[in-house]
Backbone as JSON, one array per atom type, in Angstrom:
{
  "sequence": "MATTSYRTRIQVARDDIAAAFDASPSPSLTLEQLRSILNKNRQSWRLGVISIDQFISLLTEAKLLAPVTLDFPYRKVNRFLCRIANNFEVVQSLNSAGYFSHYSAMQLNGLTKQVPKTIYFNIEQRMRPGGGTLSQEGINRAFKGRCRTSSNIATYGGRSICLLNGGNTDQLGAELVSAPEGDSSIRVTSLERTLIDATIRPVYSGGVYEVLGAFTAAKERVSVNKLSAMLKKLGYTYPYHQAIGFYLERAGYRQSQLTHLRKFPIEFDFYLDYSLKHVEYDSGWRIYFPQGF",
  "N": [[31.32, -30.03, -10.71], [33.98, -27.66, -10.76], [34.01, -24.5, -9.08], [35.4, -22.54, -10.44], [35.16, -23.28, -13.14], [32.4, -23.0, -13.52], [32.24, -20.28, -13.11], [33.58, -19.33, -15.35], [31.87, -20.24, -17.39], [29.58, -18.76, -16.82], [30.49, -16.22, -17.41], [30.83, -16.51, -20.16], [28.18, -16.86, -20.92], [27.09, -14.52, -20.18], [25.77, -12.3, -21.54], [23.45, -13.57, -22.45], [22.28, -14.35, -20.06], [21.78, -11.86, -18.9], [19.92, -10.94, -20.77], [17.81, -12.7, -20.31], [17.09, -11.95, -17.75], [16.31, -9.32, -18.26], [13.99, -9.79, -19.6], [12.26, -10.5, -17.65], [9.21, -9.82, -15.95], [9.32, -8.37, -13.57], [11.87, -6.59, -11.8], [12.61, -7.54, -9.38], [13.19, -10.51, -7.98], [11.89, -13.61, -6.71], [13.21, -16.43, -4.83], [12.19, -18.75, -5.94], [11.43, -17.92, -8.5], [13.9, -17.27, -9.56], [15.13, -19.75, -9.49], [13.54, -21.06, -11.36], [14.22, -19.68, -13.72], [16.9, -20.44, -13.92], [16.68, -23.27, -14.22], [15.28, -23.44, -16.62], [17.12, -22.48, -18.42], [19.45, -23.85, -17.99], [20.72, -25.82, -19.58], [21.29, -24.54, -22.08], [22.96, -22.56, -21.21], [25.02, -24.03, -20.38], [25.45, -24.95, -17.72], [25.33, -27.23, -16.29], [25.04, -29.14, -13.37], [24.9, -27.1, -11.54], [24.25, -25.67, -8.36], [21.49, -23.83, -6.92], [22.34, -22.07, -4.98], [25.08, -21.76, -5.62], [24.77, -20.6, -8.12], [23.5, -18.16, -7.5], [25.51, -16.99, -5.91], [27.67, -16.74, -7.75], [26.52, -15.13, -9.74], [26.05, -12.84, -8.28], [28.64, -12.13, -7.67], [29.47, -11.54, -10.24], [28.07, -9.29, -10.65], [25.57, -9.39, -11.78], [23.39, -9.84, -10.34], [21.71, -8.79, -7.41], [21.4, -9.49, -4.17], [18.8, -8.97, -1.76], [17.7, -8.37, 1.52], [14.84, -8.19, 3.43], [14.11, -7.34, 6.54], [11.69, -8.17, 8.23], [9.82, -8.21, 11.3], [8.45, -10.6, 11.81], [9.24, -12.44, 9.92], [12.03, -12.97, 7.78], [12.51, -11.68, 4.51], [13.7, -12.59, 1.41], [14.96, -11.23, -1.57], [15.95, -10.92, -5.03], [17.63, -8.77, -7.02], [17.56, -8.28, -10.39], [18.0, -6.29, -12.13], [18.13, -2.68, -12.15], [16.03, -1.49, -9.62], [13.26, 0.25, -8.22], [12.04, 1.32, -4.96], [9.27, 0.77, -4.82], [8.89, -1.28, -6.69], [10.36, -3.34, -5.55], [8.91, -3.75, -3.17], [6.39, -4.46, -4.19], [6.94, -6.99, -5.12], [6.71, -8.55, -2.9], [4.16, -9.54, -2.65], [2.01, -10.51, -5.08], [-0.69, -9.91, -5.22], [-0.98, -7.88, -3.45], [-1.26, -4.35, -2.62], [-0.41, -0.86, -2.94], [-1.24, 1.58, -0.51], [-3.03, 4.15, 1.38], [-0.81, 6.62, 2.61], [1.17, 6.1, 0.73], [-0.34, 5.56, -1.55], [-1.51, 8.03, -1.79], [0.73, 9.54, -2.51], [1.43, 8.28, -4.97], [-0.84, 8.81, -6.44], [-0.7, 11.48, -6.76], [-1.61, 13.17, -4.7], [-0.36, 14.42, -2.64], [2.38, 16.54, -1.8], [4.43, 15.66, -0.41], [7.13, 13.34, 0.24], [6.65, 10.46, 1.49], [8.18, 8.91, 4.33], [7.6, 6.37, 4.96], [6.52, 3.42, 3.38], [3.42, 2.14, 2.53], [1.87, -0.94, 2.33], [-0.64, -3.03, 1.42], [-1.89, -6.16, 2.21], [-4.5, -8.11, 1.71], [-6.69, -9.75, 4.07], [-7.76, -13.19, 4.03], [-10.29, -14.01, 4.88], [-13.48, -12.43, 5.27], [-14.0, -9.66, 7.41], [-16.12, -9.66, 10.3], [-19.26, -7.93, 10.88], [-20.68, -5.4, 13.08], [-22.57, -4.09, 15.9], [-23.53, -0.79, 16.3], [-23.11, 1.7, 18.85], [-23.46, 4.78, 20.61], [-21.92, 4.95, 22.89], [-20.07, 2.9, 22.45], [-18.69, 3.89, 20.18], [-17.58, 6.24, 21.23], [-15.87, 5.18, 23.18], [-14.09, 3.63, 21.62], [-12.85, 5.55, 19.91], [-11.71, 7.38, 21.58], [-9.58, 6.11, 22.52], [-6.29, 4.85, 21.54], [-5.35, 4.44, 18.12], [-5.0, 1.29, 16.67], [-2.01, 0.08, 15.25], [0.09, -1.25, 12.63], [2.91, -3.27, 13.35], [4.53, -4.56, 11.7], [7.13, -4.04, 10.19], [9.81, -3.17, 8.05], [13.08, -2.01, 7.01], [14.24, -0.43, 4.08], [16.23, 0.82, 1.49], [16.45, 3.36, 2.65], [13.92, 3.92, 3.52], [10.98, 3.1, 5.44], [9.11, 0.09, 5.37], [5.88, -0.7, 5.69], [3.8, -3.29, 6.37], [0.44, -3.93, 5.87], [-2.46, -5.59, 7.04], [-5.13, -5.66, 5.82], [-8.78, -5.72, 5.78], [-10.77, -8.08, 3.88], [-11.63, -6.99, 0.79], [-12.11, -7.79, -1.71], [-10.24, -6.7, -3.39], [-11.14, -4.17, -4.06], [-11.08, -1.28, -5.96], [-8.35, -1.41, -6.39], [-5.73, -0.83, -8.6], [-3.78, -1.45, -11.58], [-0.74, 0.02, -12.32], [1.97, 1.82, -13.91], [5.18, 1.54, -12.49], [6.7, 4.25, -10.78], [9.4, 5.77, -12.38], [10.32, 3.28, -13.05], [10.36, 0.01, -14.68], [8.35, -1.81, -14.57], [5.09, -3.08, -13.52], [2.96, -1.95, -10.89], [0.63, -2.25, -8.13], [-1.96, -0.17, -6.99], [-4.19, 1.73, -4.91], [-7.15, 3.25, -6.23], [-8.05, 6.71, -6.94], [-10.46, 7.33, -5.58], [-10.72, 5.19, -3.73], [-8.39, 5.59, -2.3], [-8.85, 8.02, -0.96], [-10.91, 7.23, 0.73], [-9.61, 5.26, 2.31], [-7.63, 6.84, 3.5], [-9.15, 8.54, 5.05], [-10.18, 6.74, 6.9], [-7.9, 5.77, 8.21], [-6.04, 8.0, 9.29], [-3.58, 7.94, 10.57], [-1.93, 6.39, 9.02], [-1.63, 8.01, 6.91], [-0.37, 10.44, 7.01], [-1.67, 12.11, 8.78], [-4.53, 14.16, 9.82], [-4.47, 16.7, 8.61], [-2.96, 16.32, 6.3], [-4.65, 14.53, 5.05], [-6.89, 16.15, 4.54], [-5.62, 17.85, 2.74], [-5.25, 16.05, 0.67], [-7.89, 15.57, -0.2], [-8.44, 18.12, -1.14], [-6.56, 18.33, -3.23], [-7.57, 16.42, -4.92], [-9.85, 17.42, -5.98], [-10.6, 18.24, -8.63], [-10.5, 15.9, -10.0], [-11.65, 13.64, -8.79], [-14.44, 11.39, -8.56], [-17.18, 11.94, -6.8], [-19.56, 10.62, -6.69], [-18.81, 8.04, -7.48], [-17.05, 7.49, -5.4], [-18.83, 7.47, -3.22], [-20.45, 5.3, -3.89], [-18.57, 3.27, -3.77], [-17.85, 3.37, -1.08], [-20.25, 2.58, 0.08], [-20.39, -0.03, -0.88], [-18.2, -1.15, 0.42], [-19.09, -1.26, 3.01], [-18.64, -0.49, 5.78], [-18.81, -0.63, 9.37], [-18.54, 1.59, 11.11], [-19.53, 5.07, 10.85], [-18.1, 6.33, 8.5], [-18.75, 7.95, 6.42], [-19.56, 10.37, 7.42], [-17.19, 11.62, 8.21], [-15.93, 11.76, 5.71], [-17.73, 13.4, 4.31], [-17.42, 15.72, 5.81], [-14.7, 16.35, 5.27], [-14.93, 16.81, 2.5], [-16.58, 19.07, 2.45], [-14.99, 20.94, 3.87], [-12.9, 21.1, 2.09], [-14.0, 22.49, 0.06], [-15.83, 21.47, -1.84], [-18.58, 21.22, -4.19], [-22.03, 21.78, -3.27], [-23.78, 20.06, -4.52], [-22.22, 17.83, -4.87], [-21.77, 17.07, -2.24], [-24.23, 16.08, -1.61], [-24.3, 13.39, -2.25], [-23.07, 12.15, -0.08], [-24.73, 12.94, 1.97], [-26.89, 11.35, 1.69], [-26.45, 9.1, 3.12], [-27.31, 7.7, 6.31], [-27.24, 9.73, 9.27], [-26.68, 9.1, 12.35], [-25.22, 9.04, 14.66], [-22.83, 10.71, 16.8], [-19.53, 11.34, 15.65], [-15.96, 10.84, 15.03], [-13.1, 12.54, 13.74], [-10.6, 11.5, 13.97], [-8.6, 9.26, 15.99], [-8.0, 9.5, 19.55], [-8.3, 12.28, 20.08], [-7.65, 15.3, 21.71], [-8.21, 18.1, 22.25], [-11.04, 19.43, 21.06], [-13.33, 20.47, 18.45], [-16.74, 20.81, 17.28], [-18.72, 19.76, 14.6], [-21.9, 20.32, 13.75], [-23.43, 19.75, 11.53], [-22.35, 17.51, 10.21], [-22.11, 16.02, 12.4], [-19.67, 15.58, 13.83], [-16.6, 15.3, 15.61], [-13.62, 17.19, 15.62], [-10.11, 18.17, 15.38], [-9.25, 20.94, 17.42], [-9.1, 24.13, 15.97], [-8.74, 23.22, 13.42]],
  "CA": [[32.21, -29.15, -11.48], [34.61, -26.66, -9.91], [33.45, -23.16, -9.13], [36.12, -21.78, -11.47], [34.57, -23.61, -14.44], [31.09, -22.36, -13.57], [32.46, -18.84, -13.25], [33.92, -19.11, -16.76], [30.68, -20.44, -18.22], [28.68, -17.63, -16.6], [31.04, -15.11, -18.18], [30.52, -16.77, -21.58], [26.73, -16.73, -21.12], [26.69, -13.29, -19.49], [24.78, -11.53, -22.29], [22.2, -14.32, -22.49], [21.7, -14.28, -18.71], [21.25, -10.5, -18.76], [18.72, -10.85, -21.6], [16.75, -13.44, -19.62], [16.66, -11.1, -16.64], [15.62, -8.17, -18.83], [12.66, -10.24, -20.04], [11.43, -10.74, -16.47], [8.25, -8.72, -15.72], [9.73, -7.58, -12.42], [13.31, -6.65, -11.54], [12.81, -8.11, -8.05], [12.83, -11.91, -8.13], [11.9, -14.52, -5.57], [14.1, -17.57, -5.02], [11.52, -19.69, -6.85], [11.51, -17.36, -9.86], [15.3, -17.39, -9.98], [15.36, -21.18, -9.74], [12.86, -21.38, -12.62], [15.05, -19.15, -14.8], [18.08, -21.31, -14.03], [16.3, -24.59, -14.76], [14.86, -23.27, -18.0], [18.27, -22.15, -19.27], [20.63, -24.56, -17.51], [21.4, -26.54, -20.67], [21.82, -23.62, -23.09], [24.06, -21.81, -20.6], [26.02, -25.05, -20.07], [25.74, -24.85, -16.29], [25.3, -28.56, -15.7], [24.28, -29.39, -12.14], [25.15, -26.02, -10.59], [23.18, -25.48, -7.38], [20.92, -22.48, -6.91], [23.2, -21.24, -4.14], [26.26, -21.42, -6.41], [24.3, -19.71, -9.18], [23.3, -16.85, -6.89], [26.8, -16.47, -5.48], [28.49, -16.35, -8.9], [25.88, -13.99, -10.41], [26.29, -11.68, -7.42], [30.06, -11.78, -7.9], [29.56, -10.96, -11.58], [27.23, -8.08, -10.62], [24.35, -9.62, -12.56], [22.33, -10.05, -9.37], [21.95, -8.11, -6.12], [20.5, -10.01, -3.13], [18.22, -8.01, -0.83], [16.99, -8.99, 2.64], [13.91, -7.31, 4.15], [14.09, -7.96, 7.87], [10.44, -7.95, 8.95], [9.93, -8.83, 12.63], [7.87, -11.94, 11.87], [10.02, -13.31, 9.05], [12.88, -12.29, 6.81], [12.12, -11.9, 3.11], [14.83, -12.44, 0.5], [14.68, -10.95, -2.97], [17.16, -10.84, -5.85], [17.43, -7.75, -8.03], [18.26, -8.65, -11.62], [18.3, -5.02, -12.78], [17.83, -1.58, -11.23], [14.64, -1.51, -9.17], [12.95, 1.24, -7.19], [11.44, 0.76, -3.75], [7.93, 0.26, -5.08], [8.99, -2.56, -7.39], [10.8, -4.34, -4.58], [7.81, -4.03, -2.25], [5.33, -5.18, -4.91], [7.33, -8.4, -5.26], [6.37, -9.28, -1.67], [2.88, -10.22, -2.85], [1.48, -10.04, -6.37], [-2.06, -9.43, -5.02], [-0.95, -6.73, -2.55], [-1.33, -3.06, -3.3], [0.0, 0.31, -2.18], [-2.42, 2.24, 0.01], [-2.84, 5.24, 2.33], [0.11, 7.7, 2.23], [1.85, 5.71, -0.51], [-1.29, 5.77, -2.65], [-1.63, 9.48, -1.95], [1.9, 9.96, -3.29], [1.35, 7.74, -6.33], [-1.98, 9.44, -7.11], [-0.48, 12.92, -6.84], [-2.46, 13.85, -3.72], [0.5, 15.05, -1.65], [3.68, 16.97, -2.3], [5.42, 15.03, 0.46], [7.66, 12.02, -0.1], [6.54, 9.79, 2.8], [9.31, 8.07, 4.73], [7.1, 5.0, 5.1], [5.72, 2.85, 2.28], [2.33, 1.32, 3.06], [1.53, -1.99, 1.38], [-1.76, -3.76, 2.02], [-2.16, -7.54, 1.78], [-5.8, -8.35, 2.31], [-6.99, -11.0, 4.74], [-8.55, -14.1, 3.2], [-11.67, -14.03, 5.35], [-14.09, -11.12, 5.46], [-14.24, -9.36, 8.82], [-17.53, -9.6, 10.66], [-19.81, -6.61, 11.2], [-20.93, -5.17, 14.49], [-23.67, -3.2, 16.21], [-23.03, 0.49, 16.77], [-23.74, 2.47, 19.9], [-22.67, 5.98, 20.85], [-20.95, 4.62, 23.93], [-19.0, 2.12, 21.83], [-17.92, 4.79, 19.32], [-16.8, 7.11, 22.11], [-14.82, 4.38, 23.82], [-13.1, 3.23, 20.62], [-12.1, 6.65, 19.3], [-10.96, 8.1, 22.6], [-8.35, 5.34, 22.68], [-5.31, 4.95, 20.47], [-5.58, 3.61, 16.94], [-4.06, 0.18, 16.52], [-1.19, 0.21, 14.04], [0.91, -2.41, 12.31], [4.32, -3.26, 13.74], [5.22, -5.41, 10.73], [7.87, -3.0, 9.48], [11.22, -3.39, 7.73], [13.72, -0.83, 6.41], [14.93, -0.71, 2.82], [16.47, 1.99, 0.65], [16.25, 4.6, 3.39], [12.51, 4.11, 3.87], [10.35, 2.0, 6.15], [8.05, -0.62, 4.64], [4.88, -1.14, 6.66], [2.83, -4.21, 5.79], [-0.88, -3.88, 6.47], [-3.25, -6.8, 6.84], [-6.47, -5.1, 5.76], [-9.92, -6.61, 5.58], [-11.01, -8.57, 2.52], [-12.54, -6.13, 0.02], [-12.04, -8.28, -3.1], [-9.33, -5.81, -4.13], [-11.95, -3.08, -4.59], [-10.36, -0.04, -6.23], [-6.91, -1.61, -6.63], [-5.47, -0.71, -10.03], [-2.43, -1.72, -12.06], [-0.14, 1.21, -12.93], [3.42, 1.72, -14.13], [5.98, 1.98, -11.35], [7.4, 5.51, -11.07], [10.83, 5.63, -12.71], [10.63, 1.85, -13.15], [9.96, -0.59, -15.95], [7.37, -2.86, -14.33], [3.8, -2.6, -13.04], [2.64, -2.1, -9.47], [-0.8, -2.11, -7.85], [-2.21, 0.93, -6.07], [-5.61, 2.05, -4.82], [-7.64, 4.34, -7.07], [-8.24, 8.0, -6.29], [-11.59, 7.26, -4.65], [-10.41, 4.26, -2.64], [-7.33, 6.21, -1.51], [-9.46, 9.01, -0.07], [-11.64, 6.48, 1.76], [-8.64, 4.65, 3.23], [-6.96, 7.91, 4.25], [-10.13, 9.0, 6.04], [-10.32, 5.71, 7.93], [-6.66, 5.66, 8.97], [-5.14, 9.15, 9.13], [-2.26, 7.62, 11.11], [-1.16, 5.84, 7.91], [-1.8, 8.92, 5.78], [0.24, 11.74, 7.29], [-2.48, 12.89, 9.71], [-5.77, 14.72, 9.27], [-4.2, 17.85, 7.74], [-2.55, 15.76, 5.01], [-5.86, 13.95, 4.43], [-7.63, 17.29, 3.98], [-4.88, 18.27, 1.56], [-5.52, 15.07, -0.4], [-9.23, 15.87, -0.72], [-8.32, 19.36, -1.91], [-5.81, 18.04, -4.46], [-8.36, 15.52, -5.77], [-11.14, 18.06, -6.26], [-10.93, 18.29, -10.06], [-10.35, 14.58, -10.63], [-12.37, 12.57, -8.12], [-15.89, 11.25, -8.74], [-17.78, 11.75, -5.49], [-20.57, 9.58, -6.89], [-18.09, 6.76, -7.46], [-16.54, 7.33, -4.04], [-19.97, 7.11, -2.36], [-20.86, 3.93, -4.24], [-17.52, 2.39, -3.27], [-17.99, 3.36, 0.38], [-21.42, 1.76, 0.39], [-20.03, -1.42, -1.16], [-17.26, -1.6, 1.45], [-19.96, -1.65, 4.11], [-18.04, -0.35, 7.1], [-19.72, -0.45, 10.49], [-18.46, 2.98, 11.57], [-20.07, 6.02, 9.86], [-17.01, 7.11, 7.91], [-19.31, 8.92, 5.48], [-19.62, 11.67, 8.09], [-15.84, 12.19, 8.11], [-15.68, 12.08, 4.31], [-18.53, 14.58, 4.0], [-16.77, 16.85, 6.48], [-13.52, 16.69, 4.47], [-15.36, 17.38, 1.23], [-17.07, 20.43, 2.7], [-13.84, 21.77, 4.23], [-12.06, 21.26, 0.9], [-14.69, 23.37, -0.89], [-16.58, 20.78, -2.9], [-19.91, 21.76, -4.44], [-23.11, 21.2, -2.48], [-24.34, 18.93, -5.27], [-21.35, 16.68, -4.6], [-21.99, 16.66, -0.85], [-25.5, 15.37, -1.54], [-24.04, 11.94, -2.3], [-22.76, 11.7, 1.28], [-25.86, 13.23, 2.85], [-27.87, 10.28, 1.53], [-26.18, 8.11, 4.17], [-27.9, 8.13, 7.58], [-26.38, 10.32, 10.28], [-27.37, 8.69, 13.57], [-24.33, 9.09, 15.81], [-21.67, 11.59, 16.78], [-18.37, 10.57, 15.19], [-14.67, 11.48, 15.26], [-12.24, 12.6, 12.56], [-9.41, 10.7, 14.25], [-8.51, 8.7, 17.33], [-7.24, 10.18, 20.62], [-8.36, 13.74, 19.99], [-7.63, 15.89, 23.06], [-8.93, 19.37, 22.23], [-11.88, 19.25, 19.87], [-14.5, 21.27, 18.08], [-17.83, 19.93, 16.83], [-19.49, 20.18, 13.43], [-23.24, 19.77, 13.96], [-23.98, 19.27, 10.26], [-21.88, 16.14, 9.99], [-22.05, 15.41, 13.73], [-18.32, 15.02, 13.93], [-15.58, 15.99, 16.4], [-12.39, 17.36, 14.87], [-9.13, 18.88, 16.21], [-9.45, 22.38, 17.61], [-8.32, 24.96, 15.06], [-8.58, 22.52, 12.14]],
  "C": [[32.74, -28.05, -10.58], [33.98, -25.3, -10.13], [34.09, -22.34, -10.24], [35.52, -22.02, -12.85], [33.2, -22.97, -14.58], [31.24, -20.86, -13.77], [32.77, -18.5, -14.71], [32.69, -19.22, -17.64], [29.67, -19.31, -18.04], [29.18, -16.4, -17.35], [30.73, -15.26, -19.67], [29.04, -16.49, -21.87], [26.2, -15.4, -20.57], [25.6, -12.52, -20.23], [23.42, -12.25, -22.33], [21.5, -14.29, -21.12], [21.07, -12.91, -18.5], [19.96, -10.33, -19.57], [17.54, -11.57, -20.95], [16.2, -12.62, -18.46], [15.87, -9.89, -17.15], [14.19, -8.53, -19.25], [11.72, -10.51, -18.87], [10.49, -9.56, -16.24], [8.65, -7.81, -14.57], [11.24, -7.68, -12.22], [13.65, -7.29, -10.19], [12.28, -9.54, -8.04], [12.81, -12.66, -6.81], [12.89, -15.65, -5.86], [13.5, -18.55, -6.02], [11.59, -19.21, -8.29], [12.93, -17.5, -10.4], [15.63, -18.85, -10.29], [14.73, -21.6, -11.07], [13.66, -20.89, -13.83], [16.28, -20.02, -15.01], [17.72, -22.63, -14.69], [15.9, -24.52, -16.23], [16.06, -23.1, -18.93], [19.55, -22.92, -18.92], [21.42, -25.19, -18.67], [22.04, -25.57, -21.66], [22.97, -22.78, -22.53], [25.2, -22.74, -20.18], [26.47, -24.97, -18.6], [25.54, -26.16, -15.55], [24.43, -28.68, -14.47], [24.56, -28.31, -11.1], [23.97, -25.87, -9.64], [22.67, -24.05, -7.43], [21.78, -21.55, -6.07], [24.47, -20.82, -4.87], [25.91, -20.4, -7.48], [24.16, -18.29, -8.64], [24.63, -16.22, -6.52], [27.63, -15.97, -6.65], [27.87, -15.18, -9.66], [26.06, -12.72, -9.59], [27.73, -11.19, -7.61], [30.23, -11.09, -9.24], [28.72, -9.69, -11.73], [26.05, -8.18, -11.59], [23.13, -9.74, -11.64], [22.71, -9.34, -8.07], [20.95, -8.64, -5.09], [20.06, -8.9, -2.17], [17.51, -8.78, 0.27], [16.14, -7.93, 3.33], [13.64, -7.98, 5.5], [12.83, -7.59, 8.64], [10.5, -8.71, 10.27], [9.4, -10.26, 12.68], [8.58, -12.93, 10.96], [10.88, -12.46, 8.12], [12.41, -12.65, 5.4], [13.34, -11.62, 2.23], [14.35, -12.2, -0.93], [16.0, -10.77, -3.71], [16.9, -9.87, -7.0], [18.26, -8.09, -9.27], [18.5, -7.44, -12.52], [17.9, -3.93, -11.79], [16.35, -1.59, -10.9], [14.43, -0.4, -8.15], [12.25, 0.57, -6.02], [10.08, 0.12, -4.0], [7.96, -1.1, -5.77], [9.44, -3.67, -6.45], [9.65, -4.73, -3.66], [6.7, -4.81, -2.95], [5.66, -6.67, -5.03], [7.06, -9.21, -4.0], [5.09, -10.07, -1.83], [2.23, -9.66, -4.1], [0.07, -9.48, -6.24], [-2.11, -8.24, -4.07], [-0.99, -5.43, -3.33], [-0.92, -1.94, -2.35], [-1.23, 1.12, -1.78], [-2.02, 3.44, 0.87], [-1.84, 6.29, 1.82], [0.85, 7.38, 0.94], [0.94, 5.92, -1.71], [-1.52, 7.26, -2.87], [-0.47, 10.03, -2.78], [1.78, 9.53, -4.75], [0.21, 8.35, -7.14], [-1.84, 10.96, -7.19], [-1.33, 13.73, -5.87], [-1.66, 14.49, -2.58], [1.8, 15.46, -2.31], [4.81, 16.35, -1.47], [5.94, 13.73, -0.17], [7.7, 11.24, 1.22], [7.75, 8.9, 3.07], [8.91, 6.62, 4.9], [6.28, 4.62, 3.89], [4.69, 1.93, 2.89], [1.85, 0.35, 1.98], [0.52, -2.92, 2.04], [-1.91, -5.15, 1.38], [-3.43, -7.98, 2.47], [-5.9, -9.71, 3.01], [-7.83, -11.88, 3.82], [-10.03, -14.06, 3.56], [-12.19, -12.6, 5.48], [-14.31, -10.87, 6.94], [-15.73, -9.27, 9.1], [-17.96, -8.19, 10.99], [-20.02, -6.47, 12.69], [-22.1, -4.24, 14.66], [-23.11, -1.93, 16.83], [-23.82, 1.02, 17.96], [-22.87, 3.7, 20.12], [-21.59, 5.73, 21.89], [-19.77, 3.85, 23.35], [-18.11, 2.97, 20.94], [-17.01, 5.67, 20.18], [-15.61, 6.37, 22.72], [-13.71, 4.04, 22.83], [-12.24, 4.4, 20.17], [-11.41, 7.55, 20.32], [-9.66, 7.36, 22.93], [-7.41, 5.55, 21.52], [-5.66, 4.0, 19.33], [-4.54, 2.49, 16.9], [-3.31, 0.31, 15.2], [-0.33, -1.03, 13.85], [2.34, -2.22, 12.79], [5.16, -4.11, 12.78], [5.98, -4.52, 9.75], [9.32, -3.43, 9.25], [11.76, -2.12, 7.09], [14.43, -1.24, 5.13], [15.08, 0.6, 2.05], [16.19, 3.31, 1.35], [14.81, 4.88, 3.77], [12.0, 2.89, 4.64], [9.26, 1.39, 5.27], [7.1, -1.18, 5.69], [3.85, -2.02, 5.96], [1.53, -4.16, 6.58], [-1.64, -5.14, 6.12], [-4.73, -6.4, 6.86], [-7.55, -6.14, 5.55], [-10.08, -7.0, 4.12], [-12.05, -7.7, 1.83], [-12.65, -6.6, -1.42], [-11.27, -7.32, -3.99], [-10.07, -4.59, -4.71], [-11.11, -1.81, -4.75], [-8.87, -0.19, -6.43], [-6.66, -1.65, -8.13], [-4.01, -1.0, -10.36], [-1.9, -0.48, -12.77], [1.35, 0.96, -13.14], [4.15, 2.24, -12.9], [6.69, 3.28, -11.69], [8.89, 5.27, -11.25], [11.26, 4.17, -12.75], [10.15, 1.31, -14.47], [8.97, -1.74, -15.75], [6.09, -2.24, -13.79], [3.66, -2.84, -11.54], [1.15, -1.88, -9.3], [-1.0, -1.05, -6.77], [-3.7, 1.22, -6.04], [-5.95, 3.26, -5.69], [-7.79, 5.62, -6.26], [-9.32, 7.91, -5.21], [-11.29, 6.36, -3.46], [-9.32, 4.87, -1.73], [-7.91, 7.21, -0.52], [-10.24, 8.33, 1.05], [-10.66, 5.92, 2.79], [-7.95, 5.7, 4.09], [-7.87, 8.46, 5.34], [-10.2, 8.02, 7.21], [-9.07, 5.62, 8.8], [-5.73, 6.85, 8.69], [-3.72, 8.86, 9.6], [-1.35, 7.03, 10.04], [-1.1, 6.81, 6.73], [-1.26, 10.32, 6.03], [-0.54, 12.61, 8.25], [-3.63, 13.61, 9.03], [-5.52, 15.92, 8.35], [-3.76, 17.38, 6.36], [-3.75, 15.14, 4.28], [-6.71, 15.05, 3.81], [-6.95, 17.8, 2.72], [-5.12, 17.34, 0.38], [-6.89, 15.3, -1.02], [-9.21, 17.13, -1.57], [-7.64, 19.11, -3.25], [-6.62, 17.2, -5.44], [-9.59, 16.18, -6.36], [-11.54, 18.01, -7.74], [-10.89, 16.93, -10.74], [-11.25, 13.5, -10.05], [-13.85, 12.57, -8.52], [-16.49, 10.96, -7.37], [-18.89, 10.7, -5.56], [-19.94, 8.2, -6.81], [-17.56, 6.47, -6.06], [-17.65, 6.85, -3.1], [-20.41, 5.67, -2.61], [-19.84, 2.93, -3.71], [-17.62, 2.26, -1.75], [-19.16, 2.48, 0.8], [-21.11, 0.28, 0.19], [-19.09, -1.98, -0.11], [-17.99, -1.95, 2.75], [-19.36, -1.55, 5.5], [-19.1, -0.14, 8.18], [-19.72, 0.99, 10.97], [-18.93, 3.94, 10.47], [-18.99, 6.94, 9.27], [-17.52, 8.13, 6.89], [-19.4, 10.31, 6.1], [-18.27, 12.37, 8.02], [-15.54, 12.6, 6.67], [-16.46, 13.32, 3.9], [-17.92, 15.84, 4.6], [-15.54, 17.29, 5.69], [-13.92, 17.36, 3.16], [-15.81, 18.82, 1.4], [-15.92, 21.37, 3.02], [-12.94, 22.04, 3.02], [-12.75, 22.07, -0.19], [-15.4, 22.69, -2.03], [-17.97, 21.39, -3.03], [-20.97, 21.06, -3.58], [-23.75, 20.01, -3.19], [-23.51, 17.66, -5.08], [-21.56, 16.16, -3.18], [-23.28, 15.86, -0.7], [-25.31, 13.86, -1.53], [-23.76, 11.38, -0.91], [-23.92, 11.93, 2.24], [-26.97, 12.18, 2.72], [-27.67, 9.17, 2.55], [-26.84, 8.6, 5.47], [-26.87, 8.71, 8.53], [-27.08, 10.13, 11.62], [-26.53, 8.85, 14.83], [-23.36, 10.26, 15.68], [-20.46, 10.73, 16.41], [-17.12, 11.42, 15.36], [-13.83, 11.45, 13.97], [-11.0, 11.74, 12.73], [-9.5, 10.16, 15.67], [-7.77, 9.66, 18.26], [-7.2, 11.69, 20.49], [-8.48, 14.33, 21.39], [-8.48, 17.16, 23.13], [-9.73, 19.42, 20.93], [-12.89, 20.38, 19.69], [-15.51, 20.31, 17.47], [-18.55, 20.54, 15.65], [-20.87, 19.52, 13.53], [-23.86, 19.23, 12.68], [-23.62, 17.83, 9.98], [-21.77, 15.37, 11.3], [-20.68, 14.76, 13.98], [-17.41, 15.93, 14.77], [-14.28, 16.05, 15.59], [-11.42, 18.19, 15.71], [-9.42, 20.38, 16.27], [-8.53, 23.16, 16.68], [-8.14, 24.35, 13.68], [-9.22, 23.34, 11.02]]
}
């Protein structure tokens, strides 16, 4: 059938097509989802044997669809917006099991007044990472070097999208929430998990001063007991409890709350961040932190 005839039929079915798109849980569709919608409604919309490419082209022309390409260095990702979508909704459509973490989770949980220029989205590895044996020499060597960071970054809507390939935690602390200024749901780490992740990777969280600000902002809402239990369940090799305890103390938490972190063993000197040049030392938590912090 000629393109002109398909164009006419799409105009006739325009309201029904828009209604089908409105019923979609997400405004950001994959090619497979769009193909499914077409096949389900092909007969009632009288679109015969129209190809998916023709369908996309004519819907784009009719302003019922807006194609989006996210140009990640390892592969391009195509999405099709069937209604207005914010950045978070578009990113969530990259992986239904992925979740927003670090600085993005700090923003979504109200732990920062900043609007980060980078969106952090974590897609967990399938296999669990192996543990390791700690030594002071090994800790010193690792944290005096630079922190490894993801280069899997694309730009969309004036912001960078950084995909993280975090360890398998069985989605611990990932929660379903309403997208800000959107009409669909997104997944984001809980208050407690966000503080843990920010402690572990300040480079993804605005730096150590922003992390301290997050602990301060969370003071009246966070459960330190829950945070401690979650940290124990995550089972990290490095003693991140020392950094968390240090942040809690600096943010003015009660001594009774700090007790939860003091139950963890303190056997090594540790670091608040990687590549610290000029440092001070907290003997209580046995941790090095930036001078003047």
